[in-house]
Coordinates of C-alpha atoms and ligand atoms in Angstrom, one line a residue:
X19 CA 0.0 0.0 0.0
X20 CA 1.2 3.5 -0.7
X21 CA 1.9 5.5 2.4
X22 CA -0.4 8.3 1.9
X23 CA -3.0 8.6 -0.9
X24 CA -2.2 11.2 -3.5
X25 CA -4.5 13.8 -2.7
X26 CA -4.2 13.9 1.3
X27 CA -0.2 13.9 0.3
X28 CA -1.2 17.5 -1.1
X29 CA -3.5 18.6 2.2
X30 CA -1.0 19.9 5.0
X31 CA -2.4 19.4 8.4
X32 CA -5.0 21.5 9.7
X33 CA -2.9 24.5 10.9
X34 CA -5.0 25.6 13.6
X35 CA -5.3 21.9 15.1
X36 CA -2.3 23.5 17.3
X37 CA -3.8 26.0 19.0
X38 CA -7.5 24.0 19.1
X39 CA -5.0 21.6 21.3
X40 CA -3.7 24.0 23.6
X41 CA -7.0 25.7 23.6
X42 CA -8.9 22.1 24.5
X43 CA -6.5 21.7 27.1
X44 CA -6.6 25.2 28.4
X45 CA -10.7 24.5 28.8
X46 CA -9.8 20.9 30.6
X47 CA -7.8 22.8 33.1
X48 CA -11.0 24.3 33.9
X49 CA -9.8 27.8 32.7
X50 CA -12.2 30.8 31.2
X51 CA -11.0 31.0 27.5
X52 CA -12.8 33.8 25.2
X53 CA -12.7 32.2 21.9
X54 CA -12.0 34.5 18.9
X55 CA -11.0 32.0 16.8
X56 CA -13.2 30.4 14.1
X57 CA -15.7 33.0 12.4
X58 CA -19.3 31.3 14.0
X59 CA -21.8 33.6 14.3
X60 CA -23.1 33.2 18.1
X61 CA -26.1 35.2 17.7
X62 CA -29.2 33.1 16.9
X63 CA -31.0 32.4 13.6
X64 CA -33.9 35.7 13.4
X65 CA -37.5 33.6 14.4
X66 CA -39.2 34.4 11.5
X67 CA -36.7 31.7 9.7
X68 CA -36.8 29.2 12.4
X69 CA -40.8 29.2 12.6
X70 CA -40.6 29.0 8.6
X71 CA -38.4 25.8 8.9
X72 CA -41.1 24.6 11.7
X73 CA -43.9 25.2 9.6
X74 CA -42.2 23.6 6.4
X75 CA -41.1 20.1 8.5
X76 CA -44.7 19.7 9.3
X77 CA -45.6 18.8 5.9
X78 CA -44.6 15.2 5.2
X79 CA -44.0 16.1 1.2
X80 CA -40.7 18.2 2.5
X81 CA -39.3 14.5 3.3
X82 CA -38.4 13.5 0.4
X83 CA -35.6 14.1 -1.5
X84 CA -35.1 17.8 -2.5
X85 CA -34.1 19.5 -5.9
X86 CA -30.2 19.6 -6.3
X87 CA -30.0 22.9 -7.9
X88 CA -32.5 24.6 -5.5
X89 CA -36.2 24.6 -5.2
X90 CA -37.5 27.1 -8.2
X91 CA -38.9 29.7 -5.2
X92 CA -35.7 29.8 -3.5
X93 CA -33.3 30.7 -6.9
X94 CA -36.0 33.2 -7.8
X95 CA -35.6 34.8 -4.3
X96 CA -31.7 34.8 -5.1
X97 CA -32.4 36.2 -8.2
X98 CA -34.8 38.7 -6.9
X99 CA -32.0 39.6 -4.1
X100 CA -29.1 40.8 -6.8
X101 CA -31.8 42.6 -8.2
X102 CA -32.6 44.8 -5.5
X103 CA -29.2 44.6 -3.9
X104 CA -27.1 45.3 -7.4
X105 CA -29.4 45.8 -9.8
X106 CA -28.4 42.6 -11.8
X107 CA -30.6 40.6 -13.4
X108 CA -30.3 36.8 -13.5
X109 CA -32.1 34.1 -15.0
X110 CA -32.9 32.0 -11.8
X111 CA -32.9 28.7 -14.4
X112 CA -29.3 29.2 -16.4
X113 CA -27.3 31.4 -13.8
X114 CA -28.6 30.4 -9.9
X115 CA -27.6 27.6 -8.4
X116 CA -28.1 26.9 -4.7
X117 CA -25.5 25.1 -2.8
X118 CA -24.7 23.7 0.3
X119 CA -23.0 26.5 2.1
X120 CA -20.8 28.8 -0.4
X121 CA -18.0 26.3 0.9
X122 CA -19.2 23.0 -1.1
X123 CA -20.2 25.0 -4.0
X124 CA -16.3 26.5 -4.3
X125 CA -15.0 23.3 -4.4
X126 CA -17.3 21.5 -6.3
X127 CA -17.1 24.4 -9.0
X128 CA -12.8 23.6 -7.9
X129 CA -13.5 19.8 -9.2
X130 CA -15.9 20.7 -12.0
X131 CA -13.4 23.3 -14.1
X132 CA -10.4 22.0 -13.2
X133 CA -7.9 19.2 -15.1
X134 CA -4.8 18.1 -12.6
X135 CA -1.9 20.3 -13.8
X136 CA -3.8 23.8 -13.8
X137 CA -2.3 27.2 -12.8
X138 CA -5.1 28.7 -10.5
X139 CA -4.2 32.8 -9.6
X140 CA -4.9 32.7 -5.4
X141 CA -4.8 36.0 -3.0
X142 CA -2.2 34.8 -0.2
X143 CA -3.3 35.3 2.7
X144 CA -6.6 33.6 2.3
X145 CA -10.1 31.3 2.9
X146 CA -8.5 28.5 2.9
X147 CA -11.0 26.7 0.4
X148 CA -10.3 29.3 -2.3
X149 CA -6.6 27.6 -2.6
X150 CA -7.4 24.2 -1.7
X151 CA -10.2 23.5 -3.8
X152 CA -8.6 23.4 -6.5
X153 CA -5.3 21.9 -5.1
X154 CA -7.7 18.9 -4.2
X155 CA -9.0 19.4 -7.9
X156 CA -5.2 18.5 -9.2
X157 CA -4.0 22.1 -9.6
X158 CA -1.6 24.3 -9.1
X159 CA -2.1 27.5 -7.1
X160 CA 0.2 30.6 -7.8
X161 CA -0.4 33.6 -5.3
X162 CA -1.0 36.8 -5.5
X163 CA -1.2 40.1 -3.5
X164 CA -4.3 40.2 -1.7
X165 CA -4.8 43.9 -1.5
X166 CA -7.5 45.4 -4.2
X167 CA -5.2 48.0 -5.6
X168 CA -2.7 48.2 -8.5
X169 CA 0.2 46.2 -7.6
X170 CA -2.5 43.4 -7.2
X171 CA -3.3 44.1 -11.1
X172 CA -0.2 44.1 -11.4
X173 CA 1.3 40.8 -10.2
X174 CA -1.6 39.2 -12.1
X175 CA 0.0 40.1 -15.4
X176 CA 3.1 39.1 -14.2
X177 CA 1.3 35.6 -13.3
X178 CA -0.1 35.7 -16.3
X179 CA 3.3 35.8 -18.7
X180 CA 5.1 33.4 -16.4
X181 CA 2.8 31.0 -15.6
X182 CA 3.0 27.5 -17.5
X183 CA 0.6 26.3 -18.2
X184 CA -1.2 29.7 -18.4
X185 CA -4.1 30.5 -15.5
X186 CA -7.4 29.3 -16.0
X187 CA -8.9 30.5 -13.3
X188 CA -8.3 33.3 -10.4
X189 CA -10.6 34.1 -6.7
X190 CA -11.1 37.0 -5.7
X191 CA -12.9 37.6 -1.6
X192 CA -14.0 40.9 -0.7
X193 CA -14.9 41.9 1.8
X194 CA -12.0 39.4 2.6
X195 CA -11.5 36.8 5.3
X196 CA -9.4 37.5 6.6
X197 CA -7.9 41.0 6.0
X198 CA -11.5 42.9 6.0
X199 CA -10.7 44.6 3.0
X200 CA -13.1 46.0 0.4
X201 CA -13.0 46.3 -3.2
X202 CA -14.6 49.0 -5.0
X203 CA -16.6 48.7 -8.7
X204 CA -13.3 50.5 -10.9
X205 CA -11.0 47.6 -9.3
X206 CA -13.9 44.7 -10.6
X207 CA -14.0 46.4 -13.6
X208 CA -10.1 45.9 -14.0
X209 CA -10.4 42.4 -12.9
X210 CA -13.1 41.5 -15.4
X211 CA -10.9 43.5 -18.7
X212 CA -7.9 41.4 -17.2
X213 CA -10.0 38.0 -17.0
X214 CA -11.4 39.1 -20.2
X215 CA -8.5 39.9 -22.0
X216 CA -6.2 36.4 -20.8
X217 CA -9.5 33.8 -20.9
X218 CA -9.4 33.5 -17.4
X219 CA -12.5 33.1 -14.9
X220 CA -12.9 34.5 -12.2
X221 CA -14.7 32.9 -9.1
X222 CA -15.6 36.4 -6.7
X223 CA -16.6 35.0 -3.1
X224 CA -18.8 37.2 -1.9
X225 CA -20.0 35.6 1.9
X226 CA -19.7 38.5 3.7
X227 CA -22.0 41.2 1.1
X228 CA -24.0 42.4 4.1
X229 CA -21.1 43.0 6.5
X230 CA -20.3 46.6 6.5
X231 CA -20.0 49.2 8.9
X232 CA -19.3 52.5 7.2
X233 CA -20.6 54.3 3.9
X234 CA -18.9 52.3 1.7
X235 CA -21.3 48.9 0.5
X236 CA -19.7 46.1 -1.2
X237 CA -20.6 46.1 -4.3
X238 CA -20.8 42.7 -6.7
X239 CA -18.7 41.5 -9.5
X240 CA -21.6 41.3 -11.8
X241 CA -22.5 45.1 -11.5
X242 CA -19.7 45.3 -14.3
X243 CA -21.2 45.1 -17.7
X244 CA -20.2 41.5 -19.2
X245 CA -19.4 40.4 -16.5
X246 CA -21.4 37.8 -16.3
X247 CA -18.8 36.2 -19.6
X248 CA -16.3 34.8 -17.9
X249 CA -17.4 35.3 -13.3
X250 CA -19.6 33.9 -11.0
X251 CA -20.0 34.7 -7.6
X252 CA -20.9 33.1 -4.5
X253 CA -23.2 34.4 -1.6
X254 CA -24.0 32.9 1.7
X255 CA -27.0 33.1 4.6
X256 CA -24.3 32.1 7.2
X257 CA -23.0 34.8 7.9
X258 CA -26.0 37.5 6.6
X259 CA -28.6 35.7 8.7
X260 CA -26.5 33.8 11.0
X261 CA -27.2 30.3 9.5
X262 CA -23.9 29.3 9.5
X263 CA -25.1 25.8 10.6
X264 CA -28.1 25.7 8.3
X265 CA -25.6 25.1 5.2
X266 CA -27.3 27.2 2.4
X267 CA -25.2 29.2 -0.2
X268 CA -25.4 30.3 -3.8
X269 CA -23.6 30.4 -6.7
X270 CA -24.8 33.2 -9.5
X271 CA -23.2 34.3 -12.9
X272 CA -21.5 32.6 -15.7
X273 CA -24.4 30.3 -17.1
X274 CA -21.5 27.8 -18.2
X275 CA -19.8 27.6 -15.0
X276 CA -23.5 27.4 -13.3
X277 CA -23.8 24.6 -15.5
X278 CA -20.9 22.6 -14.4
X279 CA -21.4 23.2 -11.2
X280 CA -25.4 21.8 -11.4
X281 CA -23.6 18.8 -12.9
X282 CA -21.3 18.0 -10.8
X283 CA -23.9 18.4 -8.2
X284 CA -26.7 16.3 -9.5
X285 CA -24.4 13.7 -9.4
X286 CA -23.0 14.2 -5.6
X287 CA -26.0 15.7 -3.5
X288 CA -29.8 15.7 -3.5
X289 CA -29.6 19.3 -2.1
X290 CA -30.2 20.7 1.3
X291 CA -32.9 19.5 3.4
X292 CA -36.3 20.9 1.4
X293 CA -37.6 22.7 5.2
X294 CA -33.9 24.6 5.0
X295 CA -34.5 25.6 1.3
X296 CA -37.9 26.9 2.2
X297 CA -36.7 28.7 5.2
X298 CA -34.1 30.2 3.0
X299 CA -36.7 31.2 0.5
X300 CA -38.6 33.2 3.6
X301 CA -34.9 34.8 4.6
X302 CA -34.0 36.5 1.1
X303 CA -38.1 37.4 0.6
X304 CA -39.0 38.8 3.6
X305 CA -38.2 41.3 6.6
X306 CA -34.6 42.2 6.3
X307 CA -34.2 45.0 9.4
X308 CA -33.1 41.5 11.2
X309 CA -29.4 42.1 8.7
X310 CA -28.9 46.2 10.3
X311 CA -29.8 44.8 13.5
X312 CA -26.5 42.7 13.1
X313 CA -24.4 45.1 11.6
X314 CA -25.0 46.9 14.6
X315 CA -23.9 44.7 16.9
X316 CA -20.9 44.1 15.0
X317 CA -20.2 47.2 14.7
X318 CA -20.1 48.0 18.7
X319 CA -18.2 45.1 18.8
X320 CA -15.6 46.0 16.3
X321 CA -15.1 49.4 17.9
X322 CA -15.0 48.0 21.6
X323 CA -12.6 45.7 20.3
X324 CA -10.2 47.9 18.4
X325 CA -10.2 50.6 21.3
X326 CA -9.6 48.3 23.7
X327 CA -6.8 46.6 21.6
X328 CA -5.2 50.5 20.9
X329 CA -5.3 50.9 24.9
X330 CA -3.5 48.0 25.4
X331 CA -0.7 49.3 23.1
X332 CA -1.5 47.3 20.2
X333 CA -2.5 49.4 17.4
X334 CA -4.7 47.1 14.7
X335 CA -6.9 48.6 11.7
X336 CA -10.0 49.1 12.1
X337 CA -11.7 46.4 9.7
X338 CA -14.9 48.4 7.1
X339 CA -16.4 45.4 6.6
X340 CA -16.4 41.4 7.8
X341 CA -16.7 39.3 10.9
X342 CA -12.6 39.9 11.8
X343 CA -10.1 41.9 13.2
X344 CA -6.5 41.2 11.1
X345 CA -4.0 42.5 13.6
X346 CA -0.7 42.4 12.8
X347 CA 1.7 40.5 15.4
X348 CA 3.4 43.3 18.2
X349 CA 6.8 44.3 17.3
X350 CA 8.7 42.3 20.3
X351 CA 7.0 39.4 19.6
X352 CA 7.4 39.0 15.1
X353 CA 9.9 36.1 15.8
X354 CA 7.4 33.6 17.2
X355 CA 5.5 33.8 14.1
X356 CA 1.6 33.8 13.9
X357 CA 1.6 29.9 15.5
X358 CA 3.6 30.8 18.5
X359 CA 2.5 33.7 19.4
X360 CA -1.5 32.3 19.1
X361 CA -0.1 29.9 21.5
X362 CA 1.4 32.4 23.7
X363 CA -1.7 35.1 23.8
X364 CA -3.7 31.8 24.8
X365 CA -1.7 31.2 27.6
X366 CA -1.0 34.4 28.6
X367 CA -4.3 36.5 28.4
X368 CA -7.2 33.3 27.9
X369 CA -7.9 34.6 24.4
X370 CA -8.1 32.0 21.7
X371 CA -7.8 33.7 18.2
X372 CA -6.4 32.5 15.0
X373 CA -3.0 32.6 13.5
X374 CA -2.8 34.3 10.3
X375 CA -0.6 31.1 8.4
X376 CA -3.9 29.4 8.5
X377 CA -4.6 31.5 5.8
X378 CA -1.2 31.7 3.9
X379 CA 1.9 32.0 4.1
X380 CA 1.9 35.8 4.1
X381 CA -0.6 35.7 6.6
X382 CA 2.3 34.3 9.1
X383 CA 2.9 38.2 10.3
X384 CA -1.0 38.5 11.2
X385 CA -3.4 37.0 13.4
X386 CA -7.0 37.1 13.0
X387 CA -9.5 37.9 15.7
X388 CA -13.3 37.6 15.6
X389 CA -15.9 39.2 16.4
X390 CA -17.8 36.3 17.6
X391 CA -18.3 36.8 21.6
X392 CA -20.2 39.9 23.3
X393 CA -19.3 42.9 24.4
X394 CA -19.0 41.5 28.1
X395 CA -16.9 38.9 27.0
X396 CA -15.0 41.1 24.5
X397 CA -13.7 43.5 27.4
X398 CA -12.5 40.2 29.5
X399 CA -10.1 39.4 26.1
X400 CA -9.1 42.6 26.3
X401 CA -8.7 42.8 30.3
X402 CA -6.5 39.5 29.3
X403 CA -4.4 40.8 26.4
X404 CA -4.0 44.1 28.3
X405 CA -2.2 42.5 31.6
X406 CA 0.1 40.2 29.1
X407 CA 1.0 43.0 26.7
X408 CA 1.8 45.8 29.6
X409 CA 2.9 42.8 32.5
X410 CA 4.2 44.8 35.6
X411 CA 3.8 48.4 33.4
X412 CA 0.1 47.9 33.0
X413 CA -1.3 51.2 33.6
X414 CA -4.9 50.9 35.6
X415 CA -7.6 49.7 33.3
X416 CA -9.9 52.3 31.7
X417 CA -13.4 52.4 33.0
X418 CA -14.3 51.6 29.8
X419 CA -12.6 47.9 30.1
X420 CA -14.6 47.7 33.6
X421 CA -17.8 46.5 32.2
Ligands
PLP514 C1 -14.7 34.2 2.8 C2 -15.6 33.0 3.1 N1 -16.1 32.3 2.1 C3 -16.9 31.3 2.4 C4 -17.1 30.8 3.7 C5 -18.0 29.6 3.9 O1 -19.3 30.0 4.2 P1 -20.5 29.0 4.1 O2 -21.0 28.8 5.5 O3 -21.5 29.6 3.2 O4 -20.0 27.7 3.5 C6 -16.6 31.5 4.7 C7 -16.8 31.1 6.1 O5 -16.3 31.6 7.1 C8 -15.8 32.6 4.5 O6 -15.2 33.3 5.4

């Protein structure tokens, strides 16, 4: 027998295993961690989704195996979303497919476009399913800059000429896990010419769309004219109705890649549960104050978080948009490397967040923090990284750390 199949052979080990360990072992000891780790929302599901999902189980019919594209009602309510959202029109037959959490549908669309040998174009850091779909797929990934800007442009040319075999296919994540950074319209319309211009698609992942906290909104892919030729784009309830455990996401554009991606699917899934579908269908279509009243409580969170981080002498940008904090690693302590000092910020102030390798290799000077714990709980992290950061020097905590 070989020693390792081919494809696990090309999967490293989970990198945050390490500090889930030390984290599990902190919790055996008994000890209060705050867990700003993995990106689940904590707040609930709104009711009027969870009473849809009760009403829909009731009826024996929604037992039987669903549709694996999507019920009709529930790509229509997609469709109707871009419209009011972008103002893109799609046809909810040729160009919606719904999928089992955006996760399963990039890397199914990974399996379905990809032959093993491909050069895939991958922002570094990043969700780790935008590189390792397709490195499960057989391909290659070559990484690029992950900031939405010019030299990003840039290094995609250069990708381009020195690439063998040439790209077939680049991601692009914004607002991004896990930097937080937004793209604006002018940089998509660059990255549709560029795509355009090399016959390269582009797969835009766009989970966190109704994450934003300032003026600027994050505006789609598909608001640039063709764009639809060669991108699709992905959308998610997790994270815009906290239904991260529900499983529902959507692809939308490219009526080819839509296509492969149905067939692929028909083959591996019978679709989510019909009930979940349903309740999604009641999500997109009905009351959506439920979405500010979430922005609003990450937004108290992100600013109790980033104050609180600044007062404890660790100065971190304050994220427009997403679920995370991307703070870069403190001066004195650069050498451990995003691992070690995880490890160290665990032990030291009983904060469990996530080191930025996870998510690259350029990530290694980062970690990522998120928002997922209340305020309360938010001002005992900081009460923790505070004492660790200053030790001895620790000047008295601010009243506004007191509560
Ligand atoms: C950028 C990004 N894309 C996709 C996902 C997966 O979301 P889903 O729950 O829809 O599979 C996540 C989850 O954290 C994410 O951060």
């Amino acid at each position: 027998m070989a020693e390792e199949f081919h494809r696990i052979r090309r999967l490293p080990p989970y990198v945050f295993a390490e500090v889930n360990q030390a984290k599990a072992k902190a919790r055996a000891a008994a000890e209060d961690i705050v867990d700003l780790g993995m990106g689940n929302p904590d707040s609930p599901t709104p009711p009027h989704i969870v009473a849809k999902l009760i009403e829909a189980v009731q009826d024996p019919r929604t037992h039987r195996y669903s549709a694996s594209k999507g019920i009709p009602g529930l790509r229509k309510a997609l469709a109707n979303y871009y419209e009011r959202r972008f103002n893109v029109s799609l046809n909810p037959e040729t160009e919606v497919v719904a999928t089992l959490g955006s996760k399963e549908g990039l890397a199914n669309l990974a399996a379905a476009i990809t032959s093993p040998g491909d050069t895939i174009l991958v922002p570094n850091p990043s969700y780790p399913i935008h590189q390792f779909g397709f490195i499960i797929a057989g391909a290659s990934v070559r990484s690029v800059p992950h900031t939405p800007d010019e030299d990003m442009l840039r290094a995609l040319e250069r990708a381009v000429v020195h690439s063998v075999p040439k790209p077939t296919a680049l991601i692009v994540n914004y607002p991004s896990n896990p930097t937080g950074l937004m793209a604006d319209l002018d940089f998509y319309r660059e990255i549709v010419a560029f795509a355009k211009k090399h016959e390269i698609y582009v797969l835009s992942d766009l989970a966190y769309a109704e994450l934003y906290y300032g003026d600027r909104i994050p505006p789609s892919i598909l608001e640039v004219p063709g764009a639809k030729d060669v991108a699709v784009e992905f959308t998610s309830m997790s994270k815009t109705y906290n239904m991260a455990g529900w499983r529902m996401g959507f692809a939308a554009g490219n009526p080819k890649l839509i296509s492969a991606l149905t067939r692929v699917k028909s083959y591996l899934d019978y679709g989510a549960f019909t009930p979940i579908q349903v309740a999604a269908t009641a999500a997109l279509n009905g009351p959506q104050d439920c979405i500010e009243d979430m922005r609003k409580l990450y937004r108290e969170r992100r600013d109790v978080l980033v104050k609180g981080l600044k007062q404890a002498g660790w100065d971190v940008p304050v994220p427009d948009a997403g679920m995370f904090v991307w703070a870069p690693i403190p001066e004195r302590f650069k050498h451990l490397g995003s691992v070690g000092f995880s490890k160290l910020l665990l032990e030291k102030s009983k904060v469990a967040v996530a080191p930025g390798i996870g998510f690259g290799e350029h990530g290694d000077t980062h970690v990522r923090i998120a928002m997922v714990e209340n305020t309360q709980r938010i001002r005992q992290a900081l009460r923790g990284i505070r004492s660790f950061l200053q030790g001895d020097n620790a000047a008295p905590i601010d009243a506004d750390l007191e509560h």
